[in-house]
Coordinates of C-alpha atoms in Angstrom, one line a residue:
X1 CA 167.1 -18.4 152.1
X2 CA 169.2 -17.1 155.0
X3 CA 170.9 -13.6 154.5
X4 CA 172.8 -11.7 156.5
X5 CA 171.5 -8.3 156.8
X6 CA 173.0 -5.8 154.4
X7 CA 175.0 -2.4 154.9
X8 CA 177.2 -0.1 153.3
X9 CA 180.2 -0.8 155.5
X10 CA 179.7 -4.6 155.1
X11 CA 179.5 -5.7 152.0
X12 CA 182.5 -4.4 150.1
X13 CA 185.0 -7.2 149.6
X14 CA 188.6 -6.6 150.1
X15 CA 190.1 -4.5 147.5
X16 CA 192.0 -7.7 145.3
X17 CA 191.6 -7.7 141.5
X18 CA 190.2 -10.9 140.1
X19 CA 192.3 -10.3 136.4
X20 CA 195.8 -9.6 138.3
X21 CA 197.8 -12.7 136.5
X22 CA 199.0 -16.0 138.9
X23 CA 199.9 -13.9 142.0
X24 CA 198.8 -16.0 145.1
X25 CA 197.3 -13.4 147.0
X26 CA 195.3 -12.2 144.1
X27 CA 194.5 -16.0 143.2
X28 CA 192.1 -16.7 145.5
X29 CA 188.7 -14.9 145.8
X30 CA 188.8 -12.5 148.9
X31 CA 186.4 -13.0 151.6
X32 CA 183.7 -10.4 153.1
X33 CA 185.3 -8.0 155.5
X34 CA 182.6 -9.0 157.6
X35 CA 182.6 -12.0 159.5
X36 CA 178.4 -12.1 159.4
X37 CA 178.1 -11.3 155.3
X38 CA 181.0 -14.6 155.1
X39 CA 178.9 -16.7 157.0
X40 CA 175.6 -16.2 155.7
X41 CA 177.4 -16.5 151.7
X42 CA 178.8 -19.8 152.7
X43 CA 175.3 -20.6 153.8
X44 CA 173.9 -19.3 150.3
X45 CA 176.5 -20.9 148.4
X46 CA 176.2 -24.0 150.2
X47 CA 172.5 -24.6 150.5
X48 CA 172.3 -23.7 146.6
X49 CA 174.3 -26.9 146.2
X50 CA 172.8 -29.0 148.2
X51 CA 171.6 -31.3 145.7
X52 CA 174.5 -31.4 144.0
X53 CA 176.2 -32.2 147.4
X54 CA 173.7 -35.3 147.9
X55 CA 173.9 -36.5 144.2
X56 CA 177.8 -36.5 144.8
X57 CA 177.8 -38.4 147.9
X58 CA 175.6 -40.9 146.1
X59 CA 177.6 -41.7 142.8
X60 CA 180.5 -41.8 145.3
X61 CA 179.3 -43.9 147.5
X62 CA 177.9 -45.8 144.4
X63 CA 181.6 -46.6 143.4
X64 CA 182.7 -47.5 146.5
X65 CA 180.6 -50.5 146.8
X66 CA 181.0 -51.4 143.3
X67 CA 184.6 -51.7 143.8
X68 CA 184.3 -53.7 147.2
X69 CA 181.8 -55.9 145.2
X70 CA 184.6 -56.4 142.1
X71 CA 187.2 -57.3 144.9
X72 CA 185.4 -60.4 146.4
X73 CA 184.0 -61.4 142.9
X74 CA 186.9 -61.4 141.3
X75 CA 189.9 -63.7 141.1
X76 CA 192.6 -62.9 143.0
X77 CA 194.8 -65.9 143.6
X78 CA 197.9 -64.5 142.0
X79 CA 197.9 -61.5 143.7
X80 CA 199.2 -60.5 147.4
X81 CA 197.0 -61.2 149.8
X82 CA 198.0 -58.8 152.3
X83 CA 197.6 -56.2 149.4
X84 CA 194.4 -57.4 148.7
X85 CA 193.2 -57.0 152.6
X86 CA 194.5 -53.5 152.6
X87 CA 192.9 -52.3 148.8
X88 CA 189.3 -54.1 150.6
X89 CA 189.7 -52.0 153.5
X90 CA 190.5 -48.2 152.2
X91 CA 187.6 -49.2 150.0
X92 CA 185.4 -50.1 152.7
X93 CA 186.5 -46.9 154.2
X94 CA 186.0 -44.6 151.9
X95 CA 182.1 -46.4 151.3
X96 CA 181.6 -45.9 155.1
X97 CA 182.7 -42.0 154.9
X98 CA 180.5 -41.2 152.2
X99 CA 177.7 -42.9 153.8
X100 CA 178.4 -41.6 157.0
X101 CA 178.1 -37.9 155.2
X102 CA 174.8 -38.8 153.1
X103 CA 172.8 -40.0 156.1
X104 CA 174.0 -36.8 158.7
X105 CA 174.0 -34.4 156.3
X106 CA 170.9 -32.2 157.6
X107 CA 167.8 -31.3 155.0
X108 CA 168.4 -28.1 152.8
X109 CA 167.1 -25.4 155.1
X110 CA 168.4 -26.6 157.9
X111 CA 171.9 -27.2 156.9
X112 CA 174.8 -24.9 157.9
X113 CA 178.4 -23.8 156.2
X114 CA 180.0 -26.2 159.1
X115 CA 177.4 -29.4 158.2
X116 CA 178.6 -29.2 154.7
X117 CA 182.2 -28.9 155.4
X118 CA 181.4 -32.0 158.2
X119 CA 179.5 -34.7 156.4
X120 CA 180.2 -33.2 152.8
X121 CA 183.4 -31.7 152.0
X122 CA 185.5 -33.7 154.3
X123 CA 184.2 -37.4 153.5
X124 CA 184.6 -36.2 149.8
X125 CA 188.8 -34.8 150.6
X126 CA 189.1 -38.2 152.4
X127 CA 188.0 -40.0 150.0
X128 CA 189.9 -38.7 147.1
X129 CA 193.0 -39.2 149.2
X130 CA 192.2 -42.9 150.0
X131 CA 191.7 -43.4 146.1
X132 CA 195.1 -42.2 145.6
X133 CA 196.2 -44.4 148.6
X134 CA 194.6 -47.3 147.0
X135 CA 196.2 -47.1 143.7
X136 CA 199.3 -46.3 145.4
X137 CA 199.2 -49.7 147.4
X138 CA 197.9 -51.5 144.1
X139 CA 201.1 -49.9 142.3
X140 CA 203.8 -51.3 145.0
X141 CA 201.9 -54.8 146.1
X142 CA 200.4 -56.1 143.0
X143 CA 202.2 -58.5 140.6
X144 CA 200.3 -57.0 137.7
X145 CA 199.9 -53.2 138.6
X146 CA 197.3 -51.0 136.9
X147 CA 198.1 -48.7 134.3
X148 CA 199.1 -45.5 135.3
X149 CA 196.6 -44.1 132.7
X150 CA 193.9 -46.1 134.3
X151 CA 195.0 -44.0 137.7
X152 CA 195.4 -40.8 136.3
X153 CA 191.8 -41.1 135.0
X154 CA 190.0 -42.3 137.7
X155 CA 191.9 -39.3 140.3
X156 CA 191.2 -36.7 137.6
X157 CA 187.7 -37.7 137.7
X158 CA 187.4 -38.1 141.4
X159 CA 188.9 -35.1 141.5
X160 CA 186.3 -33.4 139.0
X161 CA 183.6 -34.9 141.2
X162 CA 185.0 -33.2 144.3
X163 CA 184.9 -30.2 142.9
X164 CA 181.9 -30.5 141.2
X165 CA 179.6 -31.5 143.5
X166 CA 180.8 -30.9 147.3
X167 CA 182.1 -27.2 146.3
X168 CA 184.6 -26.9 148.7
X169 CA 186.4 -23.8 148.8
X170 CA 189.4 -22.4 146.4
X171 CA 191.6 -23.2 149.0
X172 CA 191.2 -26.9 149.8
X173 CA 190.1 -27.3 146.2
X174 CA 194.0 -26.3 145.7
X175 CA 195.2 -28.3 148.2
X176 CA 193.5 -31.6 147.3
X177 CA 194.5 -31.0 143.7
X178 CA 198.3 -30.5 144.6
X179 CA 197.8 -33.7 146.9
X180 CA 196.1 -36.0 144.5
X181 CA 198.3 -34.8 141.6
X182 CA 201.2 -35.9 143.6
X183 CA 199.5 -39.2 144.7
X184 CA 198.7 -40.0 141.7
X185 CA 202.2 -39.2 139.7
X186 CA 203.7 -41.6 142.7
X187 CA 201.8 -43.8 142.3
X188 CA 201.7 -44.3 138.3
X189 CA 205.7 -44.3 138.9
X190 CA 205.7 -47.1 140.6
X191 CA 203.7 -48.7 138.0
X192 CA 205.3 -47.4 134.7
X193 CA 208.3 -45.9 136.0
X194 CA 209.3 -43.3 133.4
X195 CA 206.7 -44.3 130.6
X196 CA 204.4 -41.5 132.5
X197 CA 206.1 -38.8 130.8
X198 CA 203.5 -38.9 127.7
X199 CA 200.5 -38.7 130.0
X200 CA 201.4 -36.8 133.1
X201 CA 200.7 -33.5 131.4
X202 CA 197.0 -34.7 130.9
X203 CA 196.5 -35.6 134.3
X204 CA 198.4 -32.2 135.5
X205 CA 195.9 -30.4 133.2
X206 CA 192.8 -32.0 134.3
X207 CA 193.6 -31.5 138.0
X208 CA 194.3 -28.1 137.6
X209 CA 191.6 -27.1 135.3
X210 CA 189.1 -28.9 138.0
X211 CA 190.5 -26.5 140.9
X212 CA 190.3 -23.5 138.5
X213 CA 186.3 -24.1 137.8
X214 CA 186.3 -24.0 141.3
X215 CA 188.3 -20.7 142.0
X216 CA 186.0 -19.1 138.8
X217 CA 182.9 -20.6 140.5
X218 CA 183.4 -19.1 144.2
X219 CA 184.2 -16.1 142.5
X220 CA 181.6 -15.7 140.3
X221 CA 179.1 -16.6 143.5
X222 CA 180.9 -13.9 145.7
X223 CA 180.5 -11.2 143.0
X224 CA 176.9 -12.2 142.3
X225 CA 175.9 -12.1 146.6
X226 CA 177.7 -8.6 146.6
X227 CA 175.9 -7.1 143.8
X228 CA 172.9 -8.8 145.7
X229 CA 173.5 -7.1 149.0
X230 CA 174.1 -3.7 147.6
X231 CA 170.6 -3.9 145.5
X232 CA 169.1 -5.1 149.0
X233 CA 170.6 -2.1 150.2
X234 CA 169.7 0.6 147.5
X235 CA 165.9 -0.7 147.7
X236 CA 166.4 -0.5 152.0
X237 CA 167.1 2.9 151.1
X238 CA 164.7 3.9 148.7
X239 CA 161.7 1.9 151.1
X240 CA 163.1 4.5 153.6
X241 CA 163.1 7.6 151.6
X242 CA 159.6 6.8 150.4
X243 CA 158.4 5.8 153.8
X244 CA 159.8 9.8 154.4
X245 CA 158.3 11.2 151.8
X246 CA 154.8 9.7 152.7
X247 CA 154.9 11.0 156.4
X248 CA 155.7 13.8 155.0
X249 CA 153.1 14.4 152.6
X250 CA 150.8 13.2 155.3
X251 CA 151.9 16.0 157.8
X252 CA 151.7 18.5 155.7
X253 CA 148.7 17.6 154.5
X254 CA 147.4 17.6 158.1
X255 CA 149.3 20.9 159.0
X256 CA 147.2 22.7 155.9
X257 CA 144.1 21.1 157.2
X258 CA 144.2 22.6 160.2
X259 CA 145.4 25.7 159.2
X260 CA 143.2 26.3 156.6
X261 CA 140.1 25.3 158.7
X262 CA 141.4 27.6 161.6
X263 CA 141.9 30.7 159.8
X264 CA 138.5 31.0 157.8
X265 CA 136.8 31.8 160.9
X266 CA 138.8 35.2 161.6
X267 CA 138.4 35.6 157.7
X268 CA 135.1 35.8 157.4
X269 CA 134.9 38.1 160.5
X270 CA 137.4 40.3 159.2
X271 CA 135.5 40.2 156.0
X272 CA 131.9 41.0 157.6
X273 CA 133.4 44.0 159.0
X274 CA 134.8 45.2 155.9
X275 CA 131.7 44.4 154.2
X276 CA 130.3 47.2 156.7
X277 CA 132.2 49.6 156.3
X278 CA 132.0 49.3 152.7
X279 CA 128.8 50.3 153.5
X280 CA 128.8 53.6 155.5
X281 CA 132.4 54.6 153.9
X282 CA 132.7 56.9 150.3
X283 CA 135.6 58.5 148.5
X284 CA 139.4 57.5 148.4
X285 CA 138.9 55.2 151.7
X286 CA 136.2 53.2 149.7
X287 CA 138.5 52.2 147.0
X288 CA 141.0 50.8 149.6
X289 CA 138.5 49.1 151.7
X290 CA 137.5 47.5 148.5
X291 CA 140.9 46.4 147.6
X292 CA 142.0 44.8 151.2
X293 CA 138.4 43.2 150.5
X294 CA 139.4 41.5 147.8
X295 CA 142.1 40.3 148.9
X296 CA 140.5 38.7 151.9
X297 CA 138.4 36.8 149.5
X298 CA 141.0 35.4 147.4
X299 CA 143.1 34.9 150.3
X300 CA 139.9 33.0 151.5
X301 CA 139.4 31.1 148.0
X302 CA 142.8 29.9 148.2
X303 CA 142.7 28.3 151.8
X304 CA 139.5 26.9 150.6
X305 CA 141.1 25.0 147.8
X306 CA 144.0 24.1 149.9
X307 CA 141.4 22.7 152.5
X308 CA 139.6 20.5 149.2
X309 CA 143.0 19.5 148.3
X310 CA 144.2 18.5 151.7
X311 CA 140.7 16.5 152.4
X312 CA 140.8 15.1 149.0
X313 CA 144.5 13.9 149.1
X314 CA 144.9 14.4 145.8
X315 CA 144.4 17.0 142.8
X316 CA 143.4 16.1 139.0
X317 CA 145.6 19.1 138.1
X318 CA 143.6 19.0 134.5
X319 CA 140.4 18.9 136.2
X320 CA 141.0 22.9 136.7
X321 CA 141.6 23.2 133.4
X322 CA 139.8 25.8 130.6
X323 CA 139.6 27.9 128.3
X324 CA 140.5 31.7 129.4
X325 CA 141.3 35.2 128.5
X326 CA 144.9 35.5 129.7
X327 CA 144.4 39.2 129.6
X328 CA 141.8 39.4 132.5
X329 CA 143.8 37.6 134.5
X330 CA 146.7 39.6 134.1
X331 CA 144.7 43.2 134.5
X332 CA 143.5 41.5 137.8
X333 CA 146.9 40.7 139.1
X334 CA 148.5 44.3 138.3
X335 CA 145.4 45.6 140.3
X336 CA 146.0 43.9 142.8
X337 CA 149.6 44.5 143.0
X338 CA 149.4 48.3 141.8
X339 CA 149.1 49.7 145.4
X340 CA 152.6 48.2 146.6
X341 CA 154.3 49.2 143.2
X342 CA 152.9 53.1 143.5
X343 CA 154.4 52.8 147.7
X344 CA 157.2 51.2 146.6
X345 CA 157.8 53.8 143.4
X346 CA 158.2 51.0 141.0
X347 CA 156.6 51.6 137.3
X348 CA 154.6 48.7 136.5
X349 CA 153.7 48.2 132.3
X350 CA 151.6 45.7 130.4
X351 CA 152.2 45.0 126.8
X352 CA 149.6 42.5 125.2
X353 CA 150.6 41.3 121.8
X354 CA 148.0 38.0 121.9
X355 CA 145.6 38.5 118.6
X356 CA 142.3 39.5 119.0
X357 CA 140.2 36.3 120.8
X358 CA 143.1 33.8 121.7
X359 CA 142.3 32.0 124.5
X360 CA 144.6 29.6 126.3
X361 CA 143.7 26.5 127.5
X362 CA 144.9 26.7 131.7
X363 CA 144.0 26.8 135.5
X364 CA 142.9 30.6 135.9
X365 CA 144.0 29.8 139.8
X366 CA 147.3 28.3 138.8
X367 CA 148.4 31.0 136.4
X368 CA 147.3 34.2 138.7
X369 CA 148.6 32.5 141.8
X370 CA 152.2 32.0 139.4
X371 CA 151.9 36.0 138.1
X372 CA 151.5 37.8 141.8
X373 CA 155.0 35.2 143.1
X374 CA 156.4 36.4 139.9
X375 CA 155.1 40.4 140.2
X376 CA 156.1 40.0 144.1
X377 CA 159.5 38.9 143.6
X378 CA 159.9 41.7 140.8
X379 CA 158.9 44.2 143.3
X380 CA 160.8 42.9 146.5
X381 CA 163.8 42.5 145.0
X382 CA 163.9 46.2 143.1
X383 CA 163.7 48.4 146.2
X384 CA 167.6 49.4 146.0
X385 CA 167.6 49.7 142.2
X386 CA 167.3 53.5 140.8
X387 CA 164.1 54.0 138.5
X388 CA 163.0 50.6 138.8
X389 CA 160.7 49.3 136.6
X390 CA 158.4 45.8 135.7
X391 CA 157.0 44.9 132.3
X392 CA 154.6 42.2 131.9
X393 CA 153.7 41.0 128.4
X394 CA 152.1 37.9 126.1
X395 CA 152.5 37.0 122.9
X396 CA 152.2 33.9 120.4
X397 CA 155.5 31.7 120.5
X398 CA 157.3 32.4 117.4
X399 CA 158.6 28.7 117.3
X400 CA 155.4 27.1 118.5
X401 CA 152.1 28.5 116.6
X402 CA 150.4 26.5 119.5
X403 CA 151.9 27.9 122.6
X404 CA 151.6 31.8 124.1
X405 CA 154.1 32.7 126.6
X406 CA 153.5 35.2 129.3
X407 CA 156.9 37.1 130.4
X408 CA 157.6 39.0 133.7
X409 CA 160.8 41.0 132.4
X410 CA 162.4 43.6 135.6
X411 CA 165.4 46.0 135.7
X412 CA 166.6 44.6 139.0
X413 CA 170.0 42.2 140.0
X414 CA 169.0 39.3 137.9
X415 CA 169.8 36.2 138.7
X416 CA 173.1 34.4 137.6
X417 CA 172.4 32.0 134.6
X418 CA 173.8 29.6 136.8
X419 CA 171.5 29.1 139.3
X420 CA 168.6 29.3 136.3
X421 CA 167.5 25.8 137.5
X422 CA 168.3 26.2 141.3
X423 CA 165.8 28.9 142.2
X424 CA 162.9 26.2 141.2
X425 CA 164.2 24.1 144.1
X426 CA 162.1 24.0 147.4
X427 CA 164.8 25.8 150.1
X428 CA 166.7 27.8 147.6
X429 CA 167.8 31.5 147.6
X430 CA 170.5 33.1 146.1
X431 CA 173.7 34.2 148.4
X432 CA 172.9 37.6 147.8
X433 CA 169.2 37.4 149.1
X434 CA 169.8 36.2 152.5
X435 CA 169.1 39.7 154.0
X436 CA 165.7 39.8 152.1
X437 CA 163.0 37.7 154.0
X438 CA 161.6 35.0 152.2
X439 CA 162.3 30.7 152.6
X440 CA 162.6 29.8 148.7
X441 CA 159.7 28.8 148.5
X442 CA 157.1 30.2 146.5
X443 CA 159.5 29.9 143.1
X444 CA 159.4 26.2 143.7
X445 CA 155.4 26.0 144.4
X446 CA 154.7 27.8 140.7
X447 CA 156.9 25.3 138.7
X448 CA 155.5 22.3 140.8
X449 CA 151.6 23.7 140.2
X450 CA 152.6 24.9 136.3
X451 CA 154.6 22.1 135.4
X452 CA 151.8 19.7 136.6
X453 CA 149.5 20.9 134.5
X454 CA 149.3 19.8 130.4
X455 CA 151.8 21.4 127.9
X456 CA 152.7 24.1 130.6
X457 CA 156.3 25.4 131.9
X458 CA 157.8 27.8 133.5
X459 CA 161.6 29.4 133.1
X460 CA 164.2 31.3 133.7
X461 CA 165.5 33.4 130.0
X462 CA 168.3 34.7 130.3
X463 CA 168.9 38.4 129.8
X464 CA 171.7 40.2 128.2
X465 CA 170.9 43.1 130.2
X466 CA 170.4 44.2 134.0
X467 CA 167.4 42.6 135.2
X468 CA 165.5 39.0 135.5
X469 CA 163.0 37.6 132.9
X470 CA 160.5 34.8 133.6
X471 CA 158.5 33.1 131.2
X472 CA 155.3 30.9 131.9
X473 CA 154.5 28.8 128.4
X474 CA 150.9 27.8 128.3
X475 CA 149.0 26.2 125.6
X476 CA 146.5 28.1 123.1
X477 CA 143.0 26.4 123.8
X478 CA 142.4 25.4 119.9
X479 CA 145.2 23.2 120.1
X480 CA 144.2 21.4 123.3
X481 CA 141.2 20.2 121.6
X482 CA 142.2 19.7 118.9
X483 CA 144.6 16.9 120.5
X484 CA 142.3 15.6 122.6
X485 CA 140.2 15.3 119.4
X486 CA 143.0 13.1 117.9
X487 CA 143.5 10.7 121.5
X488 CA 139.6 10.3 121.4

């Protein structure tokens, strides 16, 4: 099936309301702004009926001959000869129309709006207007005229048959409605004079509820293409955005390939010298040495994952999962941290209210990674406040027996309650921050990693007082196997 292609600016149709009562401009289904969209609908909406379009060629053409075959069979002796010559030929015309349309009408795929209106819609109008002709000359000529219910009947159905099967459009439906009605009315005058009057209405009725099917028909069709072309153009998008998103990934996957496989090698060289110094150094300058060790190897552990990760293409985030001791992880991260805080003049505190032996069920990488953004951005943004100070705590959830929640709690600016979901966004930063370095990132890296990972959050609480609060929710390890106990 053709179709035109499919954008925004195209396929709205003109702004007319299909409910707005018998106006004439609002009577009508309104056509595609677009010239292309119009064209390829027709096409649709022809080529959906071209069966229909076929079948009523046939029946028409059917009829045709049928009546031509009546007229020579038939007796006319009584009747006027020169009538009978002219009711043989519109018959023989209207037959050799419809034929003419059913043998050049071109196979279904092939077949364009203008080969319908050629060899369909236009034998079918003529027709219908030669019918009424006939009866017309039947009516005037004939010594015993037919009925006028007999011609009201057999227009009304012709004209249901038009409509039905050639679908023209609302338009000449109209038209050939208003034209037949009036042939026909004539017509049955001159047969019955006034003694129409009881059955006019029917045939007004049937005429015009024919040409209304039609109207609700095309509209229906135009609606249904338009909600077509603006799903064609959603999914367009969405193929588009996804197509994005995947080169994307995959350049960022190949920018931390490469940079992770180029920066272990002055690493490790940094790392052997330290190792030597280690060696031949004692007293305060060891303890340092140690420290800016350590953090060469977890700076080193962490390009190594990223490098697995990048190679791999994907992460099981469960697959780091286990049991832990939050508490060593947390006394790790204030180490590491405790030499900017004691520069920076910032008291650093650690309150752990877990019951003796709770373990939580997490990624060890995952949740120290999360503490030092959260400890960092504690620290970063306090350098302007007076007697600055951070408290780190953990403690059972009192609403969830199952969960622990580890808190990051400052006396800094805080952040406005508004923007509680914001700073988790990739690219965000408060107005305020824009003279503090930083790309809003690393706020959205901990919720993606935390929130990946089973029964695990992290959130913004809001404080009453000065300050920020941050609270990671992670899952006591009994619990975790005890579900997985149930699922097995």
């Amino acid at each position: 099936m053709t179709r035109a292609p499919s954008t925004a600016s195209t396929t709205d149709l003109n702004a007319h309301s299909y409910s707005d009562g018998l106006n004439m401009k609002n009577l009508f289904p309104p056509h595609f702004q677009s010239d292309e969209i119009e064209v390829a609908f027709r096409r649709q909406y022809a080529r959906t009926g071209h069966r229909q379009s076929v079948i009523g060629l046939s029946i028409g053409l059917v009829l045709a001959l049928v009546a031509i075959t009546l007229s020579i069979i038939l007796d006319h002796q009584n009747d006027n000869p020169r009538a009978e010559l002219i009711l043989f030929t519109i018959r023989s015309v209207i037959a050799i129309i419809l034929g003419i349309g059913l043998i050049n009408l071109p196979q279904q795929e092939k077949a364009e709006p203008d080969d319908y209106y050629r060899w369909v819609v236009r034998p079918a109008a003529l027709a219908i207007l030669a019918l009424v002709l006939n009866y017309w000359v039947a009516a005037y000529y004939a010594e015993t005229p037919p009925p006028a219910a007999r011609i009201f009947l057999v227009s009304s159905l012709a004209l249901w048959l038009f409509c039905a099967f050639a679908r023209p459009s609302s338009q000449l439906a109209a038209v050939i409605a208003s034209i037949s009605s009036i042939g026909a009315i004539a017509a049955g005058y001159i047969s019955e004079a006034s003694g129409i009057l009881d059955t006019v209405a029917y045939l007004l009725i049937a005429n015009f509820s024919a040409m209304s099917v039609t109207i609700q028909s095309e509209k229906r069709a135009r609606t249904l293409y338009q909600r077509t072309l603006e799903l064609e153009e959603s999914q367009r998008q969405l193929s588009e955005k996804s197509e994005r998103a995947i080169r994307s990934r995959d350049f960022k996957s190949r920018v931390l390939t490469t940079v992770s496989h180029d920066l272990r090698q002055p690493l490790l060289g940094a790392d052997l010298v330290l190792s030597n110094q280690l060696i031949s150094k004692s007293g305060p300058d060891l303890a340092k040495l140690r420290l800016v060790s350590n953090a060469l190897r977890q700076i080193q552990a962490g390009l190594e994952e990223i490098l697995r990760a990048a190679v791999a293409d994907e992460v099981d985030p469960e697959s780091s999962v286990e049991p832990i001791e939050l508490s060593a992880i947390v006394v790790q991260a204030l180490t590491d941290i405790q030499p900017i805080a004691h520069q920076a003049g910032i008291e650093v505190h650690w309150r752990n209210h877990l019951p003796p032996s709770t373990r939580v069920s997490t990624s060890p990488a995952v949740v120290r990674t999360a503490l030092l953004n959260l400890l960092g951005n504690a620290l970063k943004f306090q350098r302007r406040v007076s007697n600055p100070w951070v408290l780190v705590r953990c403690f059972v959830a009192p609403s969830r027996q199952n969960s622990v929640y580890l808190e990051v709690i400052d006396n800094g600016p805080g952040v406005d309650p508004e923007s509680a979901t914001e700073i988790f966004t990739t690219g965000y930063r408060l107005p305020r921050d824009s003279d503090v370095p930083g790309f809003g990132i690393g706020l959205a890296s901990v919720a993606e990693q935390v929130r990946e990972l089973p029964h695990h959050d992290v959130m913004l609480v809001r404080r009453y007082r000065r300050g920020a609060r941050f609270r990671l929710t992670l899952p006591v390890a009994s619990s975790i196997t005890r579900l997985r106990d149930i699922g097995a």
